[in-house]
PDB file of C-alpha atoms in Angstrom:
ATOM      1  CA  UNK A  17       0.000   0.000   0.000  1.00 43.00           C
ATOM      2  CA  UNK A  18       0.832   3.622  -1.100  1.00 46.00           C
ATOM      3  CA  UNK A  19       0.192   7.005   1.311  1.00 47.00           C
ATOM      4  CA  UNK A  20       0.808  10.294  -0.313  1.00 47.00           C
ATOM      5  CA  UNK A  21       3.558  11.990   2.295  1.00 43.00           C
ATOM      6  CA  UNK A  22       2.664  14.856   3.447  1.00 45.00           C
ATOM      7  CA  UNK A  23       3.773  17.961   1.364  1.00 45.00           C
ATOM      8  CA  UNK A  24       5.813  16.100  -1.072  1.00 47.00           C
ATOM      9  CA  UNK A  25       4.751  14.364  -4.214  1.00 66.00           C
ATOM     10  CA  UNK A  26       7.007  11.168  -3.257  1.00 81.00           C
ATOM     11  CA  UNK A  27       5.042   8.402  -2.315  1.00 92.00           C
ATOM     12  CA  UNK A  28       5.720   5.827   0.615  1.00 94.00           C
ATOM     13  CA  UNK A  29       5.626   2.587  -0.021  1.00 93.00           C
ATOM     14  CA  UNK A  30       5.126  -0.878   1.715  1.00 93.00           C
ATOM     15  CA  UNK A  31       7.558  -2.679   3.125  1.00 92.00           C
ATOM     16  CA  UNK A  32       8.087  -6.146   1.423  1.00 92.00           C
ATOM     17  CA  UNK A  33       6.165  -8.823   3.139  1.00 90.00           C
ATOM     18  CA  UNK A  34       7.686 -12.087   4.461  1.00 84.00           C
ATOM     19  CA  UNK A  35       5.491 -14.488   3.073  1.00 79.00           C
ATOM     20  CA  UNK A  36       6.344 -13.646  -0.812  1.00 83.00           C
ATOM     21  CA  UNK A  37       9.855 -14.618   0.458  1.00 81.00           C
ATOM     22  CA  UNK A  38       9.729 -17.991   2.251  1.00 71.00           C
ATOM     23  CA  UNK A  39      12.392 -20.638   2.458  1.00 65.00           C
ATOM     24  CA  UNK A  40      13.561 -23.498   4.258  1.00 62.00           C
ATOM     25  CA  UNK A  41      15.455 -22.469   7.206  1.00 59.00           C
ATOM     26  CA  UNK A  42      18.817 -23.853   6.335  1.00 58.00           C
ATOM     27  CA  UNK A  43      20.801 -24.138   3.214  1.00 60.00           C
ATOM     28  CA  UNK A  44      23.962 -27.184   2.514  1.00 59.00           C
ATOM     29  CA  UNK A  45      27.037 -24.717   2.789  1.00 55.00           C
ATOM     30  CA  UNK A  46      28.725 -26.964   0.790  1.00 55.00           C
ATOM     31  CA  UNK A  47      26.968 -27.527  -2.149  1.00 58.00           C
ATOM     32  CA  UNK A  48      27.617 -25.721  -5.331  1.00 54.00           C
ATOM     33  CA  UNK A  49      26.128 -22.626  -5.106  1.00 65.00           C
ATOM     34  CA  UNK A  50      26.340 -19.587  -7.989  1.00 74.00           C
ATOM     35  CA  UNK A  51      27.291 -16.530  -6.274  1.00 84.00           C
ATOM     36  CA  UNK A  52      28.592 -13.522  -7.407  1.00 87.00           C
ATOM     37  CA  UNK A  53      32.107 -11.845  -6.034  1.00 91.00           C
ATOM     38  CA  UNK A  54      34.758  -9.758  -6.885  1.00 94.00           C
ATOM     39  CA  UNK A  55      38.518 -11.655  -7.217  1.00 94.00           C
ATOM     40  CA  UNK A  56      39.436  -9.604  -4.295  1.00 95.00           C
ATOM     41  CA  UNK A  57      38.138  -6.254  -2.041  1.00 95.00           C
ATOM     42  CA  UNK A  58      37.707  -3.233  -4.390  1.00 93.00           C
ATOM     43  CA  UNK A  59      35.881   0.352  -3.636  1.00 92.00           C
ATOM     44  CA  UNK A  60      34.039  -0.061  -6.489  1.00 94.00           C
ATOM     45  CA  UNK A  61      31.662  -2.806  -5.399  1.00 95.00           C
ATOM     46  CA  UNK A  62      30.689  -1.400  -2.181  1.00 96.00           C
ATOM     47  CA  UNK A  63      29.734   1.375  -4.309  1.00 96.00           C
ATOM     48  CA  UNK A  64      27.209  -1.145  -5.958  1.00 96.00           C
ATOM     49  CA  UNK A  65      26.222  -2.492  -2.595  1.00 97.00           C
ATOM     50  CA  UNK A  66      25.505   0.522  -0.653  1.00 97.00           C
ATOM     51  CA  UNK A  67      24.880   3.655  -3.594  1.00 95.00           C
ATOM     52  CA  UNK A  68      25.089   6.484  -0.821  1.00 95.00           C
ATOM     53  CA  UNK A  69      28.417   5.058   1.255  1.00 94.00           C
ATOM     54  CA  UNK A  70      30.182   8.208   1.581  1.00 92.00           C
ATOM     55  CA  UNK A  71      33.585   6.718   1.994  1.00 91.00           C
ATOM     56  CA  UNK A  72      32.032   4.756   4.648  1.00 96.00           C
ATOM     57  CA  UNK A  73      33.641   1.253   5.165  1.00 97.00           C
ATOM     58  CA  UNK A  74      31.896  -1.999   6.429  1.00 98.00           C
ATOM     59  CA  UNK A  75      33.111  -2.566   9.927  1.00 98.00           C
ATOM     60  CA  UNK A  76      29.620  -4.704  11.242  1.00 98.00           C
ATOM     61  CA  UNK A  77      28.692  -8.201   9.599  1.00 98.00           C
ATOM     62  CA  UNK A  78      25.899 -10.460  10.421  1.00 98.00           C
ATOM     63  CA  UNK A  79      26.819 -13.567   8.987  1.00 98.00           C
ATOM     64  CA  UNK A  80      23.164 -15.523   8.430  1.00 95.00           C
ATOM     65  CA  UNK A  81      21.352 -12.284   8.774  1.00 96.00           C
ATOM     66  CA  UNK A  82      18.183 -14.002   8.303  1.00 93.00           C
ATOM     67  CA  UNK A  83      15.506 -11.384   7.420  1.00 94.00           C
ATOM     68  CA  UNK A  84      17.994  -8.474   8.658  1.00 96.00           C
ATOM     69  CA  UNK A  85      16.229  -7.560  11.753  1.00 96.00           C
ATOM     70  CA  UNK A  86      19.194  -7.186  13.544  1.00 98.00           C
ATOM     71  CA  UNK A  87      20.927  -5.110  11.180  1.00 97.00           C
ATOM     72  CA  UNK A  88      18.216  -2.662  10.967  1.00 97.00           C
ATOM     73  CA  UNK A  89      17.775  -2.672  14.496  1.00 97.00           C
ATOM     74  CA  UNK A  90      21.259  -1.705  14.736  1.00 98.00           C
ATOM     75  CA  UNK A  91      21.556   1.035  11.931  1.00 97.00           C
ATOM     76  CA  UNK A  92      21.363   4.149  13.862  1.00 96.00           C
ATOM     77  CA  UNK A  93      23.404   3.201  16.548  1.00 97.00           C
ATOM     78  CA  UNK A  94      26.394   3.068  13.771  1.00 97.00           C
ATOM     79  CA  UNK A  95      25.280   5.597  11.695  1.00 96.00           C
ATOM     80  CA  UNK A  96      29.572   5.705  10.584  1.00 97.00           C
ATOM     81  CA  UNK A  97      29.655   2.484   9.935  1.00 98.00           C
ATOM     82  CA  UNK A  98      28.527   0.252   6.972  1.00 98.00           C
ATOM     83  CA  UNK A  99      26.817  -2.774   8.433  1.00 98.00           C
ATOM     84  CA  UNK A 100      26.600  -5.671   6.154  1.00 98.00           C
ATOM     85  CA  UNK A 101      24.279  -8.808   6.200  1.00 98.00           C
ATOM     86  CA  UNK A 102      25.430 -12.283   4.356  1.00 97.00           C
ATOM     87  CA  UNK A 103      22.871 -14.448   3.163  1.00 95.00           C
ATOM     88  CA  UNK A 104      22.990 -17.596   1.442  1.00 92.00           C
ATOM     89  CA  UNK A 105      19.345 -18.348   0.940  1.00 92.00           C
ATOM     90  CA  UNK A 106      18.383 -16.491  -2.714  1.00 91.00           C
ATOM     91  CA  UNK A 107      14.805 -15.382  -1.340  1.00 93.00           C
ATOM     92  CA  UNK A 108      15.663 -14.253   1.885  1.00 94.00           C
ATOM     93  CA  UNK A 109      18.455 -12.160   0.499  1.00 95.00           C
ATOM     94  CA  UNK A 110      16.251 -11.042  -1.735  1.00 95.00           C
ATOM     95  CA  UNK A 111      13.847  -9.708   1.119  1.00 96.00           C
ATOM     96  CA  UNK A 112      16.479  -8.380   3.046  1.00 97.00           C
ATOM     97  CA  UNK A 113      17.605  -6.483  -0.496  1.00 97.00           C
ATOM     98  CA  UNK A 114      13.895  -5.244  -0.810  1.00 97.00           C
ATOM     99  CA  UNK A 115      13.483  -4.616   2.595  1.00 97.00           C
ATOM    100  CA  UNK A 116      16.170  -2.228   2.903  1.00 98.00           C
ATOM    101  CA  UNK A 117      15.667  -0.136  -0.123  1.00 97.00           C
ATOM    102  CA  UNK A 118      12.087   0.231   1.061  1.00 97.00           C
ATOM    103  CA  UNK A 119      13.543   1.751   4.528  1.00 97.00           C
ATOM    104  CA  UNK A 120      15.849   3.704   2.526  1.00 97.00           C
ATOM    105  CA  UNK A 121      13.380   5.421   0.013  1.00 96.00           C
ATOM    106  CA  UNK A 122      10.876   5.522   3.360  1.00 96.00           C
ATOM    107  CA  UNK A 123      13.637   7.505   4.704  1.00 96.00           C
ATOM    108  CA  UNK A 124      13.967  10.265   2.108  1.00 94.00           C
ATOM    109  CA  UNK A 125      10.269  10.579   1.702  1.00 95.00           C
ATOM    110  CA  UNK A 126      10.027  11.878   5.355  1.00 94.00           C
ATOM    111  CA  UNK A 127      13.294  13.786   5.249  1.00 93.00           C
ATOM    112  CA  UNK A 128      14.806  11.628   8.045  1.00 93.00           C
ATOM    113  CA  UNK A 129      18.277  12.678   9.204  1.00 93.00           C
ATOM    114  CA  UNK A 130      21.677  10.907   7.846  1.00 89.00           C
ATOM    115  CA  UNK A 131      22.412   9.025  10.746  1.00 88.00           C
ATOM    116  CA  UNK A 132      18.219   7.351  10.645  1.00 93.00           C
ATOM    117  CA  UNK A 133      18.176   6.813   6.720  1.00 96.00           C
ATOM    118  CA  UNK A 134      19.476   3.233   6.625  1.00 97.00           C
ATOM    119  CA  UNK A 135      21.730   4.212   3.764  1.00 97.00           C
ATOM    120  CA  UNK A 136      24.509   2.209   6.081  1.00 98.00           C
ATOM    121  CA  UNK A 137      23.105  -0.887   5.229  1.00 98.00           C
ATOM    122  CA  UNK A 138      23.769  -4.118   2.675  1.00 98.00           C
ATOM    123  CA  UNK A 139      22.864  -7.066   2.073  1.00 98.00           C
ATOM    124  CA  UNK A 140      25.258  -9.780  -0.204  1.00 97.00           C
ATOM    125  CA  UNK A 141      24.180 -13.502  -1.446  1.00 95.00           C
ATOM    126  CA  UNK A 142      27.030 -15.368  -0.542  1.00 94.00           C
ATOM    127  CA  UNK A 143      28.216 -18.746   1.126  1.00 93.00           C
ATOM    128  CA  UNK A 144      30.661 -17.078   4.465  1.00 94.00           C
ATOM    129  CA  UNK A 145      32.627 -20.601   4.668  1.00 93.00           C
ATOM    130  CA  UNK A 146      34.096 -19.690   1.180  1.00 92.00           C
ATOM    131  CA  UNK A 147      34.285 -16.396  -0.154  1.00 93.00           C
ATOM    132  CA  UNK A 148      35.001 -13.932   2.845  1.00 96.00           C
ATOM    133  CA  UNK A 149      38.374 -12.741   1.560  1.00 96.00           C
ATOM    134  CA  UNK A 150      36.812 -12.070  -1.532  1.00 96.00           C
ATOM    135  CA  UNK A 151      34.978  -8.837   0.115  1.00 97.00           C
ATOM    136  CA  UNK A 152      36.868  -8.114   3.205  1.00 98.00           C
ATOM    137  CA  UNK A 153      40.284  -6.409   3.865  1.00 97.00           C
ATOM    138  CA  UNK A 154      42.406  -7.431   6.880  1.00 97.00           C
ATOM    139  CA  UNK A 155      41.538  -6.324  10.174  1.00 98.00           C
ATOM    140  CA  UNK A 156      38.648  -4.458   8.507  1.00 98.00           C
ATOM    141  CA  UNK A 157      35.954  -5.880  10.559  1.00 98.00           C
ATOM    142  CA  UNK A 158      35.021  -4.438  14.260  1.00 98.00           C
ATOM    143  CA  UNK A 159      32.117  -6.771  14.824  1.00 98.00           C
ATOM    144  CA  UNK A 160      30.716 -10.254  13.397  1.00 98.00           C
ATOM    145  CA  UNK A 161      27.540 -11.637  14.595  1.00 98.00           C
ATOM    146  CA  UNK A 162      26.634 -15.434  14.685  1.00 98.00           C
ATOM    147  CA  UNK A 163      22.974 -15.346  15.943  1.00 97.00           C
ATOM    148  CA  UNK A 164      21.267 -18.718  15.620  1.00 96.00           C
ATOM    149  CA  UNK A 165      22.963 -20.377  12.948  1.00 94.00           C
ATOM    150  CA  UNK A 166      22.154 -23.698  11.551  1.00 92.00           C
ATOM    151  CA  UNK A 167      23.064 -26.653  14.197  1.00 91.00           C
ATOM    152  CA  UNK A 168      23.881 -29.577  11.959  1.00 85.00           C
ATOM    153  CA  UNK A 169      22.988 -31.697  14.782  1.00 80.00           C
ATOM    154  CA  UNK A 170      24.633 -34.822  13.254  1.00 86.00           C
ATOM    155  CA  UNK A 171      27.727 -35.218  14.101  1.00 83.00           C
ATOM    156  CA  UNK A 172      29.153 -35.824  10.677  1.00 83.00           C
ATOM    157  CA  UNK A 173      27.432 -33.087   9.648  1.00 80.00           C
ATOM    158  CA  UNK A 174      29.466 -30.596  12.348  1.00 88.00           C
ATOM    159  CA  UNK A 175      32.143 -29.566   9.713  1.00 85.00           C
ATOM    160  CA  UNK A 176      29.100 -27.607   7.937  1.00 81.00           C
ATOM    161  CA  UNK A 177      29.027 -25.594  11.349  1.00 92.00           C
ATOM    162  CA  UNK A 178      29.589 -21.748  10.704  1.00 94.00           C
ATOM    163  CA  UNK A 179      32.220 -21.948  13.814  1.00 95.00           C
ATOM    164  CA  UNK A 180      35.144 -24.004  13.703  1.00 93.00           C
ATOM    165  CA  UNK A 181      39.211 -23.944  14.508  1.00 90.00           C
ATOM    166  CA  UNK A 182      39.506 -23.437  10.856  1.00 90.00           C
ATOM    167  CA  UNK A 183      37.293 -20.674   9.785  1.00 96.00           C
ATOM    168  CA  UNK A 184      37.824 -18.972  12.564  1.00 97.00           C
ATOM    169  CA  UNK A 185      42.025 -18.518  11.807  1.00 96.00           C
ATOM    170  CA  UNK A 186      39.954 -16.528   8.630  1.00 97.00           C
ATOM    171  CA  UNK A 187      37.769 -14.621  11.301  1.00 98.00           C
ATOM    172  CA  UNK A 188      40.981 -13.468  13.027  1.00 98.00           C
ATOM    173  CA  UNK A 189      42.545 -12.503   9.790  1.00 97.00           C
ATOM    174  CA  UNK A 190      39.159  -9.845   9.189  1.00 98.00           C
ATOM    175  CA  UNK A 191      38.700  -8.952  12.453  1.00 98.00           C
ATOM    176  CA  UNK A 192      40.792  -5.814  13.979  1.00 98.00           C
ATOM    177  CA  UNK A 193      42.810  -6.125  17.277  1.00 98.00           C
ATOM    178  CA  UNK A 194      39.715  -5.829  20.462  1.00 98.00           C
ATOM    179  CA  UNK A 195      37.373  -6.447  17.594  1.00 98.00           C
ATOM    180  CA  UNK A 196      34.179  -8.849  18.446  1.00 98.00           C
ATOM    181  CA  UNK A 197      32.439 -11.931  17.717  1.00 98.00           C
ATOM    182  CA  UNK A 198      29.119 -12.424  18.924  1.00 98.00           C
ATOM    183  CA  UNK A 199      27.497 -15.920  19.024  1.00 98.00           C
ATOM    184  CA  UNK A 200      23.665 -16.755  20.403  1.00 98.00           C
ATOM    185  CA  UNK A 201      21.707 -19.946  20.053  1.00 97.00           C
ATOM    186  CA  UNK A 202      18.822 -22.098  21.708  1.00 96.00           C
ATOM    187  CA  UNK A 203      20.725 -24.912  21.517  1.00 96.00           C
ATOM    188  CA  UNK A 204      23.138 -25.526  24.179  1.00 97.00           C
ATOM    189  CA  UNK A 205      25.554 -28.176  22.333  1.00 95.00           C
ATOM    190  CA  UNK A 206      26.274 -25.676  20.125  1.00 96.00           C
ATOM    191  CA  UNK A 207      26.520 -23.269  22.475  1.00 97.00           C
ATOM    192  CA  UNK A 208      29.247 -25.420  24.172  1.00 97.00           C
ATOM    193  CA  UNK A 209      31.066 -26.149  20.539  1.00 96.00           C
ATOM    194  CA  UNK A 210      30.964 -22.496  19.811  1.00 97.00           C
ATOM    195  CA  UNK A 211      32.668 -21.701  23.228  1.00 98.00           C
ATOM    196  CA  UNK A 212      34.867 -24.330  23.111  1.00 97.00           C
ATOM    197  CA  UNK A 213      36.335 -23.263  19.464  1.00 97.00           C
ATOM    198  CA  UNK A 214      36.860 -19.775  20.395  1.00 98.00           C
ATOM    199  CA  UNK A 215      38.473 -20.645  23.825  1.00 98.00           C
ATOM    200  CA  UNK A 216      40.529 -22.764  22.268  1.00 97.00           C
ATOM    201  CA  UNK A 217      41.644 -20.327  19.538  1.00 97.00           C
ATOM    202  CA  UNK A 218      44.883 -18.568  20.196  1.00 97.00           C
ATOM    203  CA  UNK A 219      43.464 -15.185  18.801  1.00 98.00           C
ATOM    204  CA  UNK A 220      40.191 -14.962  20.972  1.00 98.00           C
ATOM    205  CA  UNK A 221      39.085 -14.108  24.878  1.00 98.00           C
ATOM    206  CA  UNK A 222      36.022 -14.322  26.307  1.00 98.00           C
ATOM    207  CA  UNK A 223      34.476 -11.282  27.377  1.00 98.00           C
ATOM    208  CA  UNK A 224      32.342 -12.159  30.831  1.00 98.00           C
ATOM    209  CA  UNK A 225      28.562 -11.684  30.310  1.00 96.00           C
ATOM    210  CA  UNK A 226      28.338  -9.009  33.593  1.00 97.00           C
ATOM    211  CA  UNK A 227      31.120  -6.639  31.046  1.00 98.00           C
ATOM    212  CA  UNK A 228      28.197  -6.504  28.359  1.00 98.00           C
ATOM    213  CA  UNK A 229      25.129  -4.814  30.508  1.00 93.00           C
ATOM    214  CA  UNK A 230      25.823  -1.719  28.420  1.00 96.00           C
ATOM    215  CA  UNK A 231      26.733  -3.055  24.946  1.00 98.00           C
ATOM    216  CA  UNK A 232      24.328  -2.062  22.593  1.00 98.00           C
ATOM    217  CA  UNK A 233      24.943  -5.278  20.467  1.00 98.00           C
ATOM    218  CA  UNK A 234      25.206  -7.576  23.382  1.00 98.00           C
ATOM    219  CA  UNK A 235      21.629  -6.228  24.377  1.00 97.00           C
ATOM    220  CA  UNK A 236      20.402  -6.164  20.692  1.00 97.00           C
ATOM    221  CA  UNK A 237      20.903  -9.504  19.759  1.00 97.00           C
ATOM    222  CA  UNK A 238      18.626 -11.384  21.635  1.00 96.00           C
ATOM    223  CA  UNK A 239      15.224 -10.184  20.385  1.00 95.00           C
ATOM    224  CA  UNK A 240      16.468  -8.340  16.890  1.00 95.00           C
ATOM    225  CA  UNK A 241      16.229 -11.902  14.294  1.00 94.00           C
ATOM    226  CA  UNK A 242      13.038 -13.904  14.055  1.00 90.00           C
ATOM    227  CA  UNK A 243      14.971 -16.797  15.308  1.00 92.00           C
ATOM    228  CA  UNK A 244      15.529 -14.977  18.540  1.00 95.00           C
ATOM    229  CA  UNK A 245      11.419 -13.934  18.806  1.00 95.00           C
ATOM    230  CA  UNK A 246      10.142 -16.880  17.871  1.00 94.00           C
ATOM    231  CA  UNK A 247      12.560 -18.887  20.645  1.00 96.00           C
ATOM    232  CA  UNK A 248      11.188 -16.059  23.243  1.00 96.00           C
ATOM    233  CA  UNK A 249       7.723 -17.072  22.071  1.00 96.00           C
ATOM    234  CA  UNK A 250       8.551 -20.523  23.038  1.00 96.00           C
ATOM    235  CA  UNK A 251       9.936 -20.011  26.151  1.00 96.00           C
ATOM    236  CA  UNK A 252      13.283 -21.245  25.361  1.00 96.00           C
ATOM    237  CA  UNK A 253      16.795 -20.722  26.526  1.00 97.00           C
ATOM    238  CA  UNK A 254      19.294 -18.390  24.700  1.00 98.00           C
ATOM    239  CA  UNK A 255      22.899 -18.979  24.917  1.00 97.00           C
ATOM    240  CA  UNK A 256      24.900 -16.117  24.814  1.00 98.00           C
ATOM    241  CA  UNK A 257      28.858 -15.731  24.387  1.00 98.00           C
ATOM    242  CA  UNK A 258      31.144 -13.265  23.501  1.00 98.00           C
ATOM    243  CA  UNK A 259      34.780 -13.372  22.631  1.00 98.00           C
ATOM    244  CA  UNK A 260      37.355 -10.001  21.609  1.00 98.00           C
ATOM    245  CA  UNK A 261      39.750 -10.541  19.250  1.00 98.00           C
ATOM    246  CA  UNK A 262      43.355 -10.180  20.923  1.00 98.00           C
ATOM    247  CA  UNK A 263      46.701  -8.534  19.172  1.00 97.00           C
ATOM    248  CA  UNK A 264      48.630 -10.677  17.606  1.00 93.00           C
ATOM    249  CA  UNK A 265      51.557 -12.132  19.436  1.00 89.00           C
ATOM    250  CA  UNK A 266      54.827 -10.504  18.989  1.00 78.00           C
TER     251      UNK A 266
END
């Protein structure tokens, strides 16, 4: 639906709605996938990726953003910043896509100001497990998120996981000295692999829950991604953990 905004010709328009956009909740990370990326990071595709960047760099990446609520949740806390989500499912990438430019044009319509006009945000279809140097500089990142990603409960299955002592060496390699990882889940043996990876990693330190009361993606994360409501609708548990990324050794 369409409203006329007020004193301007411009139109609002609806956001897109979920239910055009459906897919199964979890895709094989290792199957062949098309994707498009560039042979290595280059200015000139973030300018594709987010039109109004103004020299702004991607420092925040949700990796499995899901339907992007935490990113948009998070936009004008980092108005500086270019937050990016990764995606690997085509129609919920799409959505996010849609979903954003529909904040953005929303934005202009009603003259919101820079740091409110979601023009820090991007989406990218892309498998994380495979292509992250493509995109990503090192020690670019400040912040990745792992919110609820797939389990792969089997245990043959567990090198499909999102966290492991491998990809996380490529983490490291992104992420700037203090920068942060962020993991949640409802399930707790993830939880445990998750924690056990990172602790284990000779780059990473748990930060104690109690030193997060006032981090604003600490307290974001739990309720900002569907997977997070619908858990809270369920009255499940949540298993939070958060490591900083330390200098590396002399």
């Amino acid at each position: 639906m369409e409203s006329q905004s007020a004193g301007s010709e411009a139109k609002l328009i609806q956001l897109p709605q979920k239910r055009f956009y459906r897919q199964r909740a979890h895709s094989n990370p290792l199957a062949h996938h098309t994707f498009d990326y560039p042979p290595c990071p280059n200015e000139e595709y973030w300018d594709t990726v987010y039109p109004d960047r103004r020299n702004r760099q991607v420092r925040i990446l949700d990796i499995g953003c899901g339907y992007g609520g935490l990113l948009i949740q998070l936009a004008k806390h980092f108005p500086e910043d270019l937050l990016c989500g990764l995606e690997i499912r085509v129609k919920v990438s799409d959505y996010v896509k849609d979903r954003i430019k529909a904040l953005q044009h929303n934005a202009k319509v009603e003259k919101a100001p820079e740091a409110e006009d979601f023009s820090n945000l991007g989406c990218i279809r892309t498998n994380a497990m495979k292509h992250l140097p493509n995109f990503f500089e090192k020690g670019q990142l400040s912040t990745i998120f792992f919110l609820f990603p797939d389990p792969h409960f089997k245990e043959k299955k567990h090198k499909w996981r999102i966290v492991s002592d491998t990809l996380l060496s490529e983490y490291a390699y992104l992420l700037k000295p203090e920068g942060r990882i962020y993991t949640n889940t409802d399930v707790e043996d993830l939880h445990l692999w998750m924690v056990d990876c990172l602790t284990n990693h000779p780059l990473f330190e748990r930060i104690p829950d109690e030193d997060l009361k006032e981090d604003i993606c600490f307290k974001t994360m739990f309720e900002a991604t569907e997977e997070g409501k619908k858990v809270t609708r369920n009255e499940g548990s949540k298993w939070p953990a958060v490591f900083r990324r330390l200098p590396n050794p002399e």
